[in-house]
mmCIF file of C-alpha atoms in Angstrom:
data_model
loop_
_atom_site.group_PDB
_atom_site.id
_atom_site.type_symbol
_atom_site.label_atom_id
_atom_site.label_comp_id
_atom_site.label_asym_id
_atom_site.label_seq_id
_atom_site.Cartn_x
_atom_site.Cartn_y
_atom_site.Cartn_z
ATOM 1 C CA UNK A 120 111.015 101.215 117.964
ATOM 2 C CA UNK A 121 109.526 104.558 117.040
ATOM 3 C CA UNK A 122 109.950 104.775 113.716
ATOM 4 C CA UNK A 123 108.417 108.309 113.638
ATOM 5 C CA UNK A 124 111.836 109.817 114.843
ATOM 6 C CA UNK A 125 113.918 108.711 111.935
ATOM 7 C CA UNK A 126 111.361 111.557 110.368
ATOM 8 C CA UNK A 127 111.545 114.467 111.911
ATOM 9 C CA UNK A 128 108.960 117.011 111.015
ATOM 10 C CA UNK A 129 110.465 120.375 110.727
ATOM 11 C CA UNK A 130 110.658 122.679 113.097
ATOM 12 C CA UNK A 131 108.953 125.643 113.026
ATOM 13 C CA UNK A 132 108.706 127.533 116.102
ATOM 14 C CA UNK A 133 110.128 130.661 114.151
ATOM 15 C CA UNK A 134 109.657 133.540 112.016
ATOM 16 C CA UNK A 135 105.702 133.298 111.810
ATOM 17 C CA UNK A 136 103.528 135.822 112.774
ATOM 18 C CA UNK A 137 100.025 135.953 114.385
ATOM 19 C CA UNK A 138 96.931 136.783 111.721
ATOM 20 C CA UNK A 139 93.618 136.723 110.720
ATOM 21 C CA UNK A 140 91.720 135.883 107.611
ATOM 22 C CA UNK A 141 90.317 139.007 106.024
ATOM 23 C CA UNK A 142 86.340 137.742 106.326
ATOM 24 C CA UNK A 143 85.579 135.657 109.136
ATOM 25 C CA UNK A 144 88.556 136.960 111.070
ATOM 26 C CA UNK A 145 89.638 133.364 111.670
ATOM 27 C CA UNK A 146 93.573 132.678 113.204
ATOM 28 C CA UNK A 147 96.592 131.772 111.513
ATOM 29 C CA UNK A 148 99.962 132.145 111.391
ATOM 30 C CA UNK A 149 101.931 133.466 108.394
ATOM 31 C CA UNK A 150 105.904 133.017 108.192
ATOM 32 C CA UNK A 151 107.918 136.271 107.343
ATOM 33 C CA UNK A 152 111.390 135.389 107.289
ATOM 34 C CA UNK A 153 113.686 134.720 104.192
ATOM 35 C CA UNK A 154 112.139 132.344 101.308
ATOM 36 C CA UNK A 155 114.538 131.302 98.996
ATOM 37 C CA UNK A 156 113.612 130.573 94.875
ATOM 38 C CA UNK A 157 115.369 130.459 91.972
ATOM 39 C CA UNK A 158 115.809 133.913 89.980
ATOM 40 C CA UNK A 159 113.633 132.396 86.904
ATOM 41 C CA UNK A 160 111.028 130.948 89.396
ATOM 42 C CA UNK A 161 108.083 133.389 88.636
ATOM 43 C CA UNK A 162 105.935 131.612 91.609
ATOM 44 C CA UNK A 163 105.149 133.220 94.578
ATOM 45 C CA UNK A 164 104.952 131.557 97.730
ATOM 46 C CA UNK A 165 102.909 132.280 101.075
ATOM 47 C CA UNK A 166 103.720 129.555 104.310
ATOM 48 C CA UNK A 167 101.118 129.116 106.676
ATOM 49 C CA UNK A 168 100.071 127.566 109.659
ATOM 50 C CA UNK A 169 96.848 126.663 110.859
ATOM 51 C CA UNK A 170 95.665 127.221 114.397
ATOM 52 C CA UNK A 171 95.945 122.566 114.023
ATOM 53 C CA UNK A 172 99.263 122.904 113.553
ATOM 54 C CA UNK A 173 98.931 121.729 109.900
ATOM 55 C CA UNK A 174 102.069 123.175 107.288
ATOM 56 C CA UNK A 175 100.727 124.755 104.193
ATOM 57 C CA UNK A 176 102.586 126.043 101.427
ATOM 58 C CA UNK A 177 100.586 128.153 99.157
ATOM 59 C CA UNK A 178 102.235 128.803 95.323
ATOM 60 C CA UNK A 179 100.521 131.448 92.861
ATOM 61 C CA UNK A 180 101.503 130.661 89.316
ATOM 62 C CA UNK A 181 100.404 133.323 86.835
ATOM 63 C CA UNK A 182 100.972 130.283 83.984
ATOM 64 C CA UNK A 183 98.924 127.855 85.352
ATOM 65 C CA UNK A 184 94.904 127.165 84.052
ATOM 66 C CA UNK A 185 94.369 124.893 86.794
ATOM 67 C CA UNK A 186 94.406 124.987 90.516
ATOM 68 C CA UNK A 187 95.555 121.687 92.657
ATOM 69 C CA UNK A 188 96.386 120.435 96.121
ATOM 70 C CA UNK A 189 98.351 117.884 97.589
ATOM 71 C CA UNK A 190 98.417 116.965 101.174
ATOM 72 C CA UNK A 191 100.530 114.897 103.089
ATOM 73 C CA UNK A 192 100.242 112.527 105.809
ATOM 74 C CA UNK A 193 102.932 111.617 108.306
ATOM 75 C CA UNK A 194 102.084 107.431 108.415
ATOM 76 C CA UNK A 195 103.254 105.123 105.618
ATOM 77 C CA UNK A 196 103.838 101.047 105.475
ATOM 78 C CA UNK A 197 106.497 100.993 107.747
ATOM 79 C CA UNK A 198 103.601 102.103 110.702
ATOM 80 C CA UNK A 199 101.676 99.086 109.701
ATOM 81 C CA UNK A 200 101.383 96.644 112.057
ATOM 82 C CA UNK A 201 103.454 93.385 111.375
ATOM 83 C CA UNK A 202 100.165 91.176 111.497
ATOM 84 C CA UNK A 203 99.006 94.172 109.219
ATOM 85 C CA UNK A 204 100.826 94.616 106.390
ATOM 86 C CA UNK A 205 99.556 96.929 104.006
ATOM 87 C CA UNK A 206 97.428 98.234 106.662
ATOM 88 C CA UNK A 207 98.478 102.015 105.607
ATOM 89 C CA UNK A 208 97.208 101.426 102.101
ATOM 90 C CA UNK A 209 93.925 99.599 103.140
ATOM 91 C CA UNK A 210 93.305 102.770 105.230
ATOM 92 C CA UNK A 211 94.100 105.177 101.719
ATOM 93 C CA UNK A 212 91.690 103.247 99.845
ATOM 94 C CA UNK A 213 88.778 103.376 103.084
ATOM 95 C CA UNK A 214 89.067 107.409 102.842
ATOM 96 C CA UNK A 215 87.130 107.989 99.525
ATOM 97 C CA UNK A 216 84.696 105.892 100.784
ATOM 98 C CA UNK A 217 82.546 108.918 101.513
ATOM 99 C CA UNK A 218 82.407 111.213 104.943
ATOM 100 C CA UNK A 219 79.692 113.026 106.732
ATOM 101 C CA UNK A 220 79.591 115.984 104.892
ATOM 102 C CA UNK A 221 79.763 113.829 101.190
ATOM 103 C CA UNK A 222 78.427 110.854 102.175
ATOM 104 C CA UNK A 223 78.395 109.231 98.153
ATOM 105 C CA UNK A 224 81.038 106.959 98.072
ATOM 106 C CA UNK A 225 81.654 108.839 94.331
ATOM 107 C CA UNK A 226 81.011 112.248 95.466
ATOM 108 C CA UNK A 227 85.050 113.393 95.486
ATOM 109 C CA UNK A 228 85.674 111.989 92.325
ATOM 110 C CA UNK A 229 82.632 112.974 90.556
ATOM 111 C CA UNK A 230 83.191 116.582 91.445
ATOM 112 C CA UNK A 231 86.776 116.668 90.367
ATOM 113 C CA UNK A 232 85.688 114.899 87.118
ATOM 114 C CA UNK A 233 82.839 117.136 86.298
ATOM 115 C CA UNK A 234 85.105 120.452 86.743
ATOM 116 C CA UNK A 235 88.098 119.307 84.611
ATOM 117 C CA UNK A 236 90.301 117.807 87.148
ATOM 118 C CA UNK A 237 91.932 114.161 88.087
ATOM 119 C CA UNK A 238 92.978 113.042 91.767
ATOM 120 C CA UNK A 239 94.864 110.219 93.068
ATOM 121 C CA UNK A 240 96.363 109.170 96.627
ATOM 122 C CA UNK A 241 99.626 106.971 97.256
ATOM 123 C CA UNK A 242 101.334 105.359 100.098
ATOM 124 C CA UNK A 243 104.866 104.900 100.640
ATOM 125 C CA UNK A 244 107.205 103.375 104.011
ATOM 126 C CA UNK A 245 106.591 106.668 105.615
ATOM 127 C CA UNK A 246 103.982 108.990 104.050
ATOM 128 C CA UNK A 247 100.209 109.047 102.552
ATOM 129 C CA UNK A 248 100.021 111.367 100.119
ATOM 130 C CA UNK A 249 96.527 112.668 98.397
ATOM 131 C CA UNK A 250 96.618 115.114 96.103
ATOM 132 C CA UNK A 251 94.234 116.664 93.006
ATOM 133 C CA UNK A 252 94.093 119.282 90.128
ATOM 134 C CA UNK A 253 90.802 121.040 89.228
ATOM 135 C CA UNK A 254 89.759 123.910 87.100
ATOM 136 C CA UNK A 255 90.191 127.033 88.922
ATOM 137 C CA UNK A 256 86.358 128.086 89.981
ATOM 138 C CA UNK A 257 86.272 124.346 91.646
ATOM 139 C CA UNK A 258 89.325 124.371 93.821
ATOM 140 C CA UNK A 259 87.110 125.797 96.836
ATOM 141 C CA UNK A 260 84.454 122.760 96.565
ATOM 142 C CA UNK A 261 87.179 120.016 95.704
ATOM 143 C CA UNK A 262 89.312 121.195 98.898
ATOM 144 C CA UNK A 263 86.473 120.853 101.156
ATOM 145 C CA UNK A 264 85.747 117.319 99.723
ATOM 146 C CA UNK A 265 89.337 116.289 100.106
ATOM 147 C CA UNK A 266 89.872 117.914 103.441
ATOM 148 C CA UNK A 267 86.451 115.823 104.878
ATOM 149 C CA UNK A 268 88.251 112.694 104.551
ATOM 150 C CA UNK A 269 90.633 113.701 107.427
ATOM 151 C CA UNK A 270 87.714 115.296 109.553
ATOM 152 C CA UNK A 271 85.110 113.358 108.967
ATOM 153 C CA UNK A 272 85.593 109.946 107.131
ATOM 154 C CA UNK A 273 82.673 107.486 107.325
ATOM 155 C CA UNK A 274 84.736 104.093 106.875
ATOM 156 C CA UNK A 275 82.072 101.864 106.016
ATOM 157 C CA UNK A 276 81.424 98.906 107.404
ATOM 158 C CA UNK A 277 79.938 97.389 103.805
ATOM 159 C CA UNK A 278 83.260 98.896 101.776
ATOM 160 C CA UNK A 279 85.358 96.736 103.843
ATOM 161 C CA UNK A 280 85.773 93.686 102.001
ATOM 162 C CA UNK A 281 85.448 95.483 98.319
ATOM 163 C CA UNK A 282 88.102 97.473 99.187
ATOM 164 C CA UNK A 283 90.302 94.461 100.698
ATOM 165 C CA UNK A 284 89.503 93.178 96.673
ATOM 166 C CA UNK A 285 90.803 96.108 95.421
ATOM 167 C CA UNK A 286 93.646 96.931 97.304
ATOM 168 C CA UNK A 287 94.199 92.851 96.396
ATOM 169 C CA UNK A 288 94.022 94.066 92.854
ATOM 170 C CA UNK A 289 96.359 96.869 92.754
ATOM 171 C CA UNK A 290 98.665 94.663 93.951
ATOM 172 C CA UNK A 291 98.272 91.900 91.422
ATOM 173 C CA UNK A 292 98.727 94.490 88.581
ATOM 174 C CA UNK A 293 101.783 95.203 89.685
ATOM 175 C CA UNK A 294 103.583 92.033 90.110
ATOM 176 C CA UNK A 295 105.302 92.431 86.560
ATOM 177 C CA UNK A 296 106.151 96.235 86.824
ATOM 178 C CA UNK A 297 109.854 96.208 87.449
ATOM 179 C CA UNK A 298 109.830 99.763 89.979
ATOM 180 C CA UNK A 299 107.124 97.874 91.994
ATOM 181 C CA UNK A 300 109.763 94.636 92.226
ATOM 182 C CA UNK A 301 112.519 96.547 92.847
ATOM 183 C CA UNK A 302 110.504 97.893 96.196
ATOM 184 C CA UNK A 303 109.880 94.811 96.992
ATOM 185 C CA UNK A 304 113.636 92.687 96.311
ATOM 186 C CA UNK A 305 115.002 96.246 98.699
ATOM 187 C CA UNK A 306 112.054 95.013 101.791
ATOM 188 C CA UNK A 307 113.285 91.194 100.880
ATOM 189 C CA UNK A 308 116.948 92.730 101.238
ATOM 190 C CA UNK A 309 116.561 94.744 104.672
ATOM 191 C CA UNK A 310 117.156 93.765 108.651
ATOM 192 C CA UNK A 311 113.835 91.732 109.504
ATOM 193 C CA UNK A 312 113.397 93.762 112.114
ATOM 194 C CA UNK A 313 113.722 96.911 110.410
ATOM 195 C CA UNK A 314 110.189 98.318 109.363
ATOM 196 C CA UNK A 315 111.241 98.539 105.503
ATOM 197 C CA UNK A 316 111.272 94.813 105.161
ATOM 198 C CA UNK A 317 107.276 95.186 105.225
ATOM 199 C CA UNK A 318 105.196 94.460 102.228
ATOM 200 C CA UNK A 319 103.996 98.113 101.567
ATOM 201 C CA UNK A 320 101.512 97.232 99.221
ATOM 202 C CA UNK A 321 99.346 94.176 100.915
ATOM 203 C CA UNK A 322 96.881 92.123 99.578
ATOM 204 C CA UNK A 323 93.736 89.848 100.944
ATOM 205 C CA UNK A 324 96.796 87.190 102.470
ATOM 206 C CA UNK A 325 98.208 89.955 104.907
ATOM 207 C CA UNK A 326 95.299 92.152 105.689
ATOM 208 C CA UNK A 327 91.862 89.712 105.940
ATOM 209 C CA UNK A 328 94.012 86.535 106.502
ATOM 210 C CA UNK A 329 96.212 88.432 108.695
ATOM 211 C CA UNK A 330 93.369 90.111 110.468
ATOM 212 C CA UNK A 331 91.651 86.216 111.040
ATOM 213 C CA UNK A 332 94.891 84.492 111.871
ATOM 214 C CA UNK A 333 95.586 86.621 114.870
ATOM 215 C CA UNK A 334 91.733 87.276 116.015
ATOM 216 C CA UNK A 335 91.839 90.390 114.347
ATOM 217 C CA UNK A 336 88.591 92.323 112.852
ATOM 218 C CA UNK A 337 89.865 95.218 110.544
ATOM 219 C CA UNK A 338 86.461 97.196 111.184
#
């Protein structure tokens, strides 16, 4: 079953236009066709699309002190392997474990820290989301950190099992939050054969038992 269909990405083979960034003359595509807002929404709004095909919506608030970012990926729990569970998650948590360009396992999060900012990443059935809010003069350095995780990730070997422990942890601190339960009684609930009865979270049982029951090695 491809799960991927029930989640159609938009379509948007429409209403862009060919450009080029003003310095380094590099491609894009910018969308020109109706954009509909609310008449008290002082925002404005630019769509764009990268010569990768990526989506990006950028906002301009003339309120706002801070800048932030938020990305999106199209894989959640419900892509996890049933041997895997939790495999989505796992792979979250290997991200910020430093990439070629930042190699310091701390080097994302210490930036955002030192320039006024928090970050934070979640996974759900069907997307990974990682986003992060930084004072305004950082929001060049912090996307380049953020965007090396998808280019460049190093996915070390030695984080492995630390991050098996944490991911293990997460999931232990939320045994007694009722939103967390209620996830989990709605998997419980659904067709076994349906990808939502997976456990989204996962802990050391599903991923490094799971990986060693069926001759598995997650690295």
């Amino acid at each position: 079953m491809d799960f991927c269909k029930n989640y159609p990405l938009p379509d948007w083979t429409s209403g862009f236009e060919h450009r080029k960034t003003s310095a380094s003359q590099l491609p894009y595509e910018e969308y020109t066709g109706p954009m509909e807002k609310s008449a008290s929404d002082t925002n404005d709004y630019r769509l764009i699309r990268l010569p990768n095909n990526l989506v990006v919506m950028c906002v301009q608030d003339p309120a706002t002190e801070n800048a932030a970012a938020a990305l999106s990926v199209n894989v959640g729990s419900n892509m996890d392997p049933v041997e895997l569970q939790g495999l989505a998650h796992f792979l979250e948590h290997m991200l910020f474990m430093g990439t070629e360009k930042y190699p310091d396992e701390d080097e994302y999060k210490k930036y955002i820290s030192q320039h006024s900012g928090s970050c934070n990443a979640s996974t759900n059935f069907s997307r990974t989301r990682y986003h992060f809010v930084v004072a305004n003069d950082a929001f060049e350095g912090a996307l380049d950190r953020l965007s090396s995780f998808f280019t460049s990730p190093l996915l070390k070997k030695d984080c492995v099992d630390r991050e098996l422990c944490a991911v293990d942890s997460e999931y232990k601190g939320l045994l007694n939050n009722d939103i967390w339960r209620s996830y989990q009684i709605g998997c419980k609930l659904s067709d076994p054969n349906h990808p939502n009865s997976k456990f989204m979270i996962g802990n050391i049982e599903t991923l490094k038992q799971g990986a060693k029951d069926h001759g598995l090695d997650l690295y």
